[in-house]
Amino acid sequence: MDKFVIKGGRRLTGEVTISGAKNAAVGILPAVILSDEPCIIENVPTISDVNICIRILREMGADITFLGNDTYRIDPTGIRSHCVPYETARKMRASYYFLGALLGKYKKARVSMPGGCPLGARPIDQHLKAFCSLGAKYTLSQGMIDLTADKLTGNQIFFDVVTVGATMNAMLAATKAEGLTIIENAAKEPHIVDLANFLNSMGANIMGAGTDVIKIRGVQKLHGTTYSVIPDQIEAGTFMAAVAATKGDVVIRNVIPKHLESITKKMEKIGVHIEQFDDSIHVWVDGPLVKANIKTAPHPGFPTDMQSQIATLLTLAEGTSIITENIWEQRFGYVDELRRMGADITVNGKIALIEGTGRLMGAPVKACDLRAGAALIIAGLAAAGITEIEDIFHIERGYDCMEGKLRALGADIEKVSIPDNKDSSKNSSDKAAV
Ligand code: EPZ
């Protein structure tokens, strides 16, 4: 097992380049299954969730070559299995995208139920509702979902809740279904638009991605393509919070400013200066940070995946801030760890009250999920003294070489190996990714 050791108190300065978006890549890689020819996927982040996707595709028979420079050549024509191995699938939250891709291509799929995770319940009823709307039947047994369909026919799908995963899965399954599918109450995140653009670059016919109504006309064949994954808006937002927490001055490259709008607006209210360019932003702080009220919401609202990071920043701001988590039942797991560092946070249901103390003290802490881990890094960078963060496998699921990027900005952060604790309850190979 590894841990991060951070000596806090150093300003972040210089330039950093953002990697490809995790939540786009974990949808696009399974989507290659739908193609009848090899595809080249660029700007793929080097993170463990991607490594698991690549491993699953290889185990199913795809021929995959890493071409360097975050680029893969994937030939799906050798795939002979419609089953995603249980042990591999349960490690990754987003393995459910293999359901939609395999169903869409082979009209059958067998994938493990995605594991629960520290965010609370992660139901997939809306995914299954979408598949059944297209003509599929499913059974659940031994922790596995089996999907079959004699034929996939376009239909109207109305989601009871705005769901990123089910919206992407419905697009995957409907791409080759006969006729017109209309998805209503669709999620609008940038990674949904990215998946639709990828599928269309292979010859799919998807319109309206990024709005709440997506129309898909099924096609019979999908050709190969070369496609570049969009930059990760959450990695960019995480670095924005880290720069602000250290009162730094950094240019963040390879971003789409439009994707950062809700984050930028909140950061500016807190006292962070942000200058926008075509594909980069300049972030700096030269005065006090002030309180803010944050309510997470589906895109274009403030992203839940930035909630823990901005909460950490607000512990350093003057005044009392309020955070309302509207997406997940349990996304304040990081609060206990921040309290160990001197934060004054009170949680009541989906609301957290943050008394800005203006300072944090280094302490030994543990990451409980991907974004909680990112929040603890930000806290460690700003804290006085040494912070040691354990269970960093969570962080490495979604951040491409975080410590290297931070060191290049002047942070004092090292990754240190620690002997595996035999009775450790957190075995990285078993934790479900978020
Ligand atoms: C995706 O999760 C992201 N993960 C999450 O990012 C992100 O927090 C979430 O979208 C919201 O933006 C990936 O893309 C791999 P949802 P997903 O379906 O698709 C309920 C990170 O840190 N719901 O949009 O699982 C659900 O309980 C991770 O990168 C149902 O009720 O989220 C939740 O309350 C964490 N039934 C709400 O919808 C369903 O069938 C939104 O969930 C599906 C979801």
Coordinates of C-alpha atoms and ligand atoms in Angstrom, one line a residue:
M1 CA 0.0 0.0 0.0
D2 CA 1.2 3.6 -0.6
K3 CA 0.6 6.9 1.2
F4 CA 1.1 10.5 0.4
V5 CA 3.3 12.5 2.7
I6 CA 2.8 16.3 2.4
K7 CA 4.7 19.1 4.1
G8 CA 2.2 22.0 3.9
G9 CA 2.5 25.7 3.6
R10 CA 4.0 26.1 0.2
R11 CA 2.4 28.2 -2.5
L12 CA 1.6 26.5 -5.8
T13 CA 3.0 28.4 -8.7
G14 CA 3.7 27.7 -12.4
E15 CA 1.8 25.7 -15.0
V16 CA -0.1 22.4 -15.0
T17 CA -1.7 20.4 -17.8
I18 CA -5.0 18.6 -17.2
S19 CA -5.4 15.0 -18.4
G20 CA -8.3 13.5 -20.2
A21 CA -11.6 13.1 -18.3
K22 CA -12.0 10.0 -16.2
N23 CA -15.8 10.0 -16.5
A24 CA -15.7 10.4 -20.2
A25 CA -12.9 7.8 -20.8
V26 CA -14.7 5.1 -18.7
G27 CA -17.7 5.4 -21.1
I28 CA -15.8 5.8 -24.3
L29 CA -13.5 2.8 -23.9
P30 CA -16.4 0.3 -23.5
A31 CA -18.2 2.1 -26.4
V32 CA -15.4 0.9 -28.7
I33 CA -17.1 -2.5 -28.5
L34 CA -19.9 -1.1 -30.8
S35 CA -17.4 -0.5 -33.6
D36 CA -16.8 -2.9 -36.5
E37 CA -13.3 -1.6 -37.0
P38 CA -10.3 -0.5 -34.8
C39 CA -10.3 2.9 -33.1
I40 CA -7.6 5.2 -31.9
I41 CA -8.5 6.9 -28.6
E42 CA -6.3 9.9 -27.6
N43 CA -5.9 11.9 -24.3
V44 CA -6.7 8.9 -22.2
P45 CA -5.7 9.5 -18.6
T46 CA -3.3 7.1 -16.9
I47 CA -5.6 6.1 -14.0
S48 CA -6.5 2.8 -12.5
D49 CA -10.1 3.0 -13.6
V50 CA -8.9 3.2 -17.2
N51 CA -6.4 0.4 -16.6
I52 CA -9.3 -1.8 -15.5
C53 CA -11.3 -0.9 -18.6
I54 CA -8.4 -1.9 -20.8
R55 CA -7.9 -5.1 -18.9
I56 CA -11.6 -6.0 -19.3
L57 CA -11.5 -5.3 -23.0
R58 CA -8.4 -7.5 -23.4
E59 CA -9.9 -10.3 -21.3
M60 CA -12.9 -10.2 -23.7
G61 CA -10.6 -10.6 -26.7
A62 CA -10.0 -7.1 -28.0
D63 CA -6.5 -6.3 -29.4
I64 CA -5.1 -3.2 -27.6
T65 CA -1.9 -1.4 -28.2
F66 CA -0.7 1.5 -26.1
L67 CA 0.8 4.0 -28.7
G68 CA 2.3 6.3 -26.0
N69 CA 1.3 9.9 -25.4
D70 CA -2.0 8.8 -23.7
T71 CA -3.1 7.1 -26.9
Y72 CA -4.5 3.6 -27.4
R73 CA -5.3 1.6 -30.6
I74 CA -8.2 -0.7 -29.8
D75 CA -9.4 -3.4 -32.2
P76 CA -12.7 -4.9 -30.9
T77 CA -13.2 -7.3 -33.8
G78 CA -11.6 -10.1 -31.9
I79 CA -14.1 -9.9 -29.0
R80 CA -15.7 -13.3 -28.5
S81 CA -17.2 -12.9 -25.0
H82 CA -20.1 -10.9 -23.8
C83 CA -19.2 -11.5 -20.2
V84 CA -17.2 -9.1 -18.1
P85 CA -15.2 -11.1 -15.5
Y86 CA -16.7 -10.7 -12.0
E87 CA -13.5 -10.0 -10.2
T88 CA -12.4 -7.3 -12.6
A89 CA -15.7 -5.7 -13.0
R90 CA -16.5 -5.3 -9.3
K91 CA -13.3 -3.3 -8.8
M92 CA -14.6 -0.5 -11.0
R93 CA -17.8 1.5 -10.5
A94 CA -18.3 2.3 -14.1
S95 CA -18.1 -1.3 -15.3
Y96 CA -21.9 -0.9 -15.9
Y97 CA -21.1 0.8 -19.2
F98 CA -20.1 -2.6 -20.6
L99 CA -23.8 -3.6 -20.1
G100 CA -25.0 -1.0 -22.6
A101 CA -22.1 -1.5 -25.1
L102 CA -22.4 -5.3 -25.1
L103 CA -26.2 -5.2 -25.3
G104 CA -26.0 -2.7 -28.1
K105 CA -23.5 -4.8 -30.1
Y106 CA -24.3 -8.5 -29.2
K107 CA -27.8 -8.2 -27.7
K108 CA -26.5 -9.9 -24.6
A109 CA -24.3 -8.9 -21.7
R110 CA -23.2 -10.4 -18.4
V111 CA -21.6 -8.0 -15.9
S112 CA -21.3 -7.9 -12.1
M113 CA -23.6 -5.7 -10.2
P114 CA -21.5 -2.5 -9.6
G115 CA -20.3 -2.5 -6.1
G116 CA -21.7 -0.2 -3.4
C117 CA -19.4 2.7 -2.4
P118 CA -19.0 5.4 0.3
L119 CA -21.4 7.7 -1.5
G120 CA -24.4 5.7 -0.3
A121 CA -26.7 3.6 -2.4
R122 CA -25.9 3.4 -6.1
P123 CA -29.0 1.9 -7.6
I124 CA -29.1 1.0 -11.3
D125 CA -32.9 0.8 -11.7
Q126 CA -32.9 3.5 -14.3
H127 CA -30.2 1.7 -16.4
L128 CA -32.4 -1.4 -16.4
K129 CA -35.5 0.6 -17.2
A130 CA -33.7 2.0 -20.3
F131 CA -32.5 -1.4 -21.4
C132 CA -36.0 -2.9 -21.0
S133 CA -37.6 0.0 -22.9
L134 CA -35.5 -1.1 -25.9
G135 CA -36.7 -4.7 -25.6
A136 CA -34.1 -6.3 -23.3
K137 CA -34.8 -8.7 -20.5
Y138 CA -32.6 -9.0 -17.4
T139 CA -32.0 -11.4 -14.5
L140 CA -29.9 -10.8 -11.4
S141 CA -28.2 -13.8 -9.8
Q142 CA -25.0 -14.4 -7.9
G143 CA -24.1 -10.7 -8.1
M144 CA -24.3 -10.7 -11.9
I145 CA -26.6 -9.0 -14.2
D146 CA -27.6 -10.9 -17.3
L147 CA -29.1 -8.9 -20.2
T148 CA -30.6 -10.5 -23.4
A149 CA -32.7 -9.1 -26.3
D150 CA -34.0 -10.9 -29.4
K151 CA -34.1 -7.4 -31.0
L152 CA -33.4 -3.8 -29.8
T153 CA -36.1 -1.4 -30.9
G154 CA -36.0 2.4 -30.5
N155 CA -38.4 3.7 -27.8
Q156 CA -39.2 6.7 -25.5
I157 CA -37.2 6.6 -22.3
F158 CA -38.1 9.0 -19.5
F159 CA -35.7 9.0 -16.5
D160 CA -37.3 9.4 -13.1
V161 CA -34.1 11.0 -11.9
V162 CA -31.3 12.8 -13.7
T163 CA -28.6 10.1 -14.0
V164 CA -25.3 10.4 -15.8
G165 CA -24.7 6.6 -15.9
A166 CA -28.1 5.6 -17.1
T167 CA -28.1 8.4 -19.8
M168 CA -24.8 7.1 -21.1
N169 CA -25.9 3.5 -20.9
A170 CA -29.1 4.2 -22.8
M171 CA -27.1 6.0 -25.5
L172 CA -24.8 2.9 -25.8
A173 CA -27.7 0.4 -26.0
A174 CA -29.8 2.5 -28.4
T175 CA -27.0 3.4 -30.9
K176 CA -27.7 0.3 -33.0
A177 CA -31.4 -0.3 -32.0
E178 CA -33.9 -0.2 -34.9
G179 CA -35.7 3.1 -35.2
L180 CA -35.8 6.2 -33.0
T181 CA -35.0 6.4 -29.3
I182 CA -35.9 9.5 -27.4
I183 CA -34.3 9.9 -23.9
E184 CA -36.0 12.5 -21.8
N185 CA -34.8 14.0 -18.5
A186 CA -31.3 13.2 -19.7
A187 CA -28.2 14.2 -17.8
K188 CA -26.2 17.0 -19.5
E189 CA -22.7 16.6 -18.2
P190 CA -19.7 17.3 -20.6
H191 CA -18.8 13.6 -20.6
I192 CA -22.3 12.7 -22.0
V193 CA -21.7 15.1 -24.9
D194 CA -18.2 13.5 -25.3
L195 CA -19.6 10.0 -25.5
A196 CA -22.2 11.1 -28.0
N197 CA -19.5 12.9 -30.1
F198 CA -17.4 9.7 -30.0
L199 CA -20.3 7.5 -31.1
N200 CA -21.2 10.0 -33.9
S201 CA -17.6 10.0 -35.1
M202 CA -18.1 6.3 -35.7
G203 CA -21.2 6.9 -37.7
A204 CA -23.9 6.9 -35.0
N205 CA -26.8 9.3 -35.3
I206 CA -27.2 11.0 -31.9
M207 CA -28.7 14.5 -31.5
G208 CA -29.3 16.7 -28.5
A209 CA -26.6 15.4 -26.1
G210 CA -26.0 18.2 -23.5
T211 CA -29.7 19.0 -23.4
D212 CA -32.4 17.1 -21.5
V213 CA -33.7 15.4 -24.6
I214 CA -31.4 13.1 -26.6
K215 CA -32.6 11.6 -29.9
I216 CA -30.9 8.5 -31.3
R217 CA -31.6 7.0 -34.7
G218 CA -30.2 3.4 -34.7
V219 CA -27.6 2.5 -37.4
Q220 CA -26.5 -0.9 -38.5
K221 CA -22.7 -0.4 -38.7
L222 CA -20.2 1.7 -36.9
H223 CA -16.8 2.3 -38.5
G224 CA -13.4 3.0 -36.8
T225 CA -12.4 6.5 -35.7
T226 CA -9.7 8.6 -34.1
Y227 CA -11.0 10.5 -31.1
S228 CA -9.6 12.6 -28.3
V229 CA -11.2 12.5 -24.8
I230 CA -12.2 15.9 -23.4
P231 CA -10.1 17.4 -20.6
D232 CA -11.2 16.5 -17.0
Q233 CA -13.3 19.3 -15.6
I234 CA -13.1 17.9 -12.1
E235 CA -9.3 17.5 -12.2
A236 CA -9.2 21.1 -13.3
G237 CA -11.5 22.2 -10.5
T238 CA -9.5 20.3 -8.0
F239 CA -6.3 22.1 -9.1
M240 CA -8.2 25.4 -8.9
A241 CA -9.1 24.7 -5.3
A242 CA -5.5 23.6 -4.5
V243 CA -4.1 26.8 -5.9
A244 CA -6.6 28.9 -4.0
A245 CA -5.9 27.0 -0.7
T246 CA -2.2 27.8 -1.0
K247 CA -2.8 31.4 -2.2
G248 CA -0.9 30.4 -5.3
D249 CA -0.6 31.6 -8.8
V250 CA -1.0 28.9 -11.6
V251 CA -1.9 28.6 -15.3
I252 CA -4.0 25.5 -15.8
R253 CA -3.7 24.2 -19.4
N254 CA -5.9 21.8 -21.5
V255 CA -9.3 22.9 -20.1
I256 CA -12.6 23.8 -21.7
P257 CA -13.6 27.0 -19.7
K258 CA -17.2 26.5 -20.5
H259 CA -17.2 23.1 -18.6
L260 CA -15.8 25.0 -15.5
E261 CA -18.4 27.7 -15.4
S262 CA -20.2 26.8 -12.2
I263 CA -16.9 26.1 -10.5
T264 CA -15.4 29.3 -11.7
K265 CA -18.4 31.4 -10.5
K266 CA -18.2 30.0 -7.0
M267 CA -14.4 30.3 -6.8
E268 CA -14.6 34.0 -7.8
K269 CA -17.3 34.6 -5.1
I270 CA -14.8 33.1 -2.5
G271 CA -12.1 35.5 -3.6
V272 CA -10.2 33.6 -6.2
H273 CA -9.1 35.5 -9.4
I274 CA -9.6 33.5 -12.6
E275 CA -8.7 34.8 -16.1
Q276 CA -10.0 32.6 -19.0
F277 CA -8.3 31.9 -22.3
D278 CA -9.3 29.5 -25.1
D279 CA -8.0 26.3 -23.5
S280 CA -6.5 27.5 -20.3
I281 CA -7.2 29.5 -17.2
H282 CA -5.0 31.7 -14.9
V283 CA -5.8 31.2 -11.3
W284 CA -4.4 33.2 -8.4
V285 CA -5.3 34.6 -4.9
D286 CA -4.0 37.9 -3.6
G287 CA -6.4 38.6 -0.7
P288 CA -8.7 37.0 1.9
L289 CA -11.0 34.0 1.1
V290 CA -14.6 34.6 2.1
K291 CA -17.5 32.2 2.9
A292 CA -19.9 30.9 0.3
N293 CA -23.0 28.7 0.0
I294 CA -22.7 25.7 -2.3
K295 CA -25.6 23.5 -3.5
T296 CA -24.6 20.5 -5.7
A297 CA -26.7 19.8 -8.7
P298 CA -26.6 18.0 -12.1
H299 CA -24.7 19.9 -14.8
P300 CA -24.7 22.9 -15.4
G301 CA -25.1 23.2 -11.6
F302 CA -22.2 22.9 -9.2
P303 CA -20.8 19.4 -9.6
T304 CA -21.1 17.0 -6.6
D305 CA -17.6 15.7 -7.6
M306 CA -16.2 19.1 -6.5
Q307 CA -18.1 19.2 -3.2
S308 CA -15.3 17.9 -0.9
Q309 CA -12.6 19.9 -2.6
I310 CA -14.4 23.3 -2.2
A311 CA -15.5 22.4 1.3
T312 CA -11.8 22.1 2.2
L313 CA -11.1 25.5 0.7
L314 CA -14.0 27.0 2.7
T315 CA -12.4 25.8 6.0
L316 CA -9.7 28.4 5.2
A317 CA -12.2 31.2 4.4
E318 CA -13.6 33.9 6.7
G319 CA -17.1 33.2 7.9
T320 CA -19.6 30.4 8.0
S321 CA -20.2 28.5 4.7
I322 CA -23.1 26.1 4.0
I323 CA -22.7 23.1 1.7
T324 CA -25.8 21.2 0.5
E325 CA -25.2 17.8 -1.1
N326 CA -28.2 17.0 -3.3
I327 CA -26.9 14.1 -5.3
W328 CA -25.5 11.5 -2.9
E329 CA -26.7 10.3 0.5
Q330 CA -23.3 10.1 2.1
R331 CA -20.7 12.3 0.6
F332 CA -19.3 13.9 3.8
G333 CA -17.0 11.0 4.7
Y334 CA -14.0 13.3 4.4
V335 CA -15.4 15.6 7.2
D336 CA -14.1 13.4 10.1
E337 CA -10.7 13.4 8.5
L338 CA -10.7 17.2 8.1
R339 CA -11.7 17.6 11.7
R340 CA -8.5 15.7 12.6
M341 CA -6.7 18.6 10.9
G342 CA -8.6 21.2 12.9
A343 CA -11.5 22.0 10.6
D344 CA -14.7 23.1 12.3
I345 CA -17.5 21.4 10.3
T346 CA -21.0 20.3 11.5
V347 CA -22.9 17.8 9.3
N348 CA -26.7 17.4 9.6
G349 CA -28.1 15.2 6.9
K350 CA -27.3 16.6 3.5
I351 CA -26.0 19.9 4.9
A352 CA -22.6 20.8 6.2
L353 CA -21.9 24.0 8.1
I354 CA -18.2 25.1 7.8
E355 CA -16.8 27.7 10.3
G356 CA -13.8 29.1 8.5
T357 CA -10.9 29.0 10.9
G358 CA -8.4 30.1 8.3
R359 CA -5.9 27.4 9.3
L360 CA -5.4 23.6 9.3
M361 CA -2.8 21.5 11.0
G362 CA -1.1 18.5 9.4
A363 CA -2.3 15.0 10.7
P364 CA -2.4 11.3 9.6
V365 CA -5.7 10.9 7.6
K366 CA -7.3 8.3 5.3
A367 CA -9.0 8.8 1.9
C368 CA -12.5 7.2 1.9
D369 CA -13.3 7.8 -1.8
L370 CA -11.8 9.5 -4.8
R371 CA -12.8 13.1 -4.3
A372 CA -12.4 12.8 -0.5
G373 CA -8.8 11.9 -1.1
A374 CA -8.4 14.9 -3.4
A375 CA -9.8 17.1 -0.6
L376 CA -7.3 15.7 1.9
I377 CA -4.5 16.5 -0.5
I378 CA -5.7 20.1 -0.7
A379 CA -5.9 20.3 3.1
G380 CA -2.4 18.9 3.4
L381 CA -1.0 21.4 1.0
A382 CA -2.5 24.3 3.0
A383 CA -1.9 22.9 6.5
A384 CA 0.9 23.7 8.8
G385 CA 3.1 20.7 9.3
I386 CA 3.1 17.1 7.9
T387 CA 0.0 15.3 6.6
E388 CA 0.1 11.6 5.8
I389 CA -2.8 10.3 3.6
E390 CA -3.4 6.6 3.5
D391 CA -5.6 4.6 1.1
I392 CA -4.4 6.7 -1.8
F393 CA -5.6 3.9 -4.2
H394 CA -8.9 5.8 -4.2
I395 CA -7.1 8.9 -5.5
E396 CA -5.2 7.0 -8.1
R397 CA -8.4 5.8 -9.6
G398 CA -9.2 9.2 -10.9
Y399 CA -6.2 11.5 -10.9
D400 CA -3.3 11.0 -13.4
C401 CA 0.0 11.4 -11.5
M402 CA -1.4 13.9 -9.0
E403 CA 1.8 14.0 -6.9
G404 CA 4.0 14.6 -9.9
K405 CA 1.9 17.5 -11.1
L406 CA 1.8 19.1 -7.7
R407 CA 5.5 18.7 -7.1
A408 CA 6.1 20.5 -10.5
L409 CA 4.0 23.4 -8.9
G410 CA 6.3 23.6 -5.9
A411 CA 4.4 21.3 -3.5
D412 CA 6.4 19.2 -1.0
I413 CA 4.5 15.8 -1.6
E414 CA 6.0 12.3 -1.8
K415 CA 4.4 8.9 -2.4
V416 CA 5.8 6.5 0.2
S417 CA 5.2 2.7 0.3
I418 CA 4.1 1.2 3.5
P419 CA 4.1 -2.6 4.3
D420 CA 0.7 -4.1 3.7
N421 CA -1.2 -4.5 6.9
K422 CA -2.5 -8.1 6.9
D423 CA -5.8 -7.2 8.6
S424 CA -6.2 -4.0 6.7
S425 CA -10.0 -3.7 6.0
K426 CA -9.4 -1.7 2.9
N427 CA -8.0 -4.0 0.3
S428 CA -7.5 -1.8 -2.7
S429 CA -8.4 -4.6 -5.1
D430 CA -11.8 -4.9 -3.5
K431 CA -12.9 -1.4 -3.1
A432 CA -15.5 -0.2 -5.6
A433 CA -14.4 2.9 -7.5
V434 CA -16.8 5.8 -7.5
Ligands
EPZ1 C1 -21.5 9.5 -12.2 O1 -21.9 8.5 -11.3 C2 -20.0 9.7 -11.9 N1 -19.2 8.5 -12.0 C3 -19.9 10.2 -10.4 O2 -18.5 10.6 -10.3 C4 -20.8 11.5 -10.2 O3 -20.8 11.8 -8.9 C5 -22.2 11.2 -10.7 O4 -22.2 10.7 -12.1 C6 -23.0 12.5 -10.7 O5 -22.4 13.4 -11.5 C7 -18.9 8.1 -13.2 O6 -19.2 8.8 -14.2 C8 -18.1 6.8 -13.3 P1 -25.8 9.1 -11.4 P2 -23.3 7.7 -11.6 O7 -26.4 7.9 -12.1 O8 -23.6 7.7 -13.0 C9 -29.5 8.1 -8.6 C10 -16.4 10.7 -9.3 O9 -16.1 11.2 -8.2 N2 -29.7 7.0 -9.5 O10 -25.8 10.4 -12.1 O11 -23.4 6.5 -10.8 C11 -28.3 8.0 -7.8 O12 -28.5 7.3 -6.6 C12 -17.7 9.9 -9.3 O13 -15.9 10.8 -10.4 C13 -30.9 6.2 -9.3 O14 -31.7 6.5 -8.5 O15 -24.3 8.8 -11.0 C14 -27.9 9.4 -7.5 O16 -28.7 9.9 -6.4 C15 -18.4 9.8 -7.9 N3 -31.1 5.1 -10.2 C16 -28.4 10.2 -8.8 O17 -29.3 9.3 -9.4 C17 -30.2 4.8 -11.2 O18 -30.4 3.8 -11.9 C18 -27.2 10.5 -9.7 O19 -26.5 9.3 -10.0 C19 -29.0 5.6 -11.3 C20 -28.8 6.7 -10.5

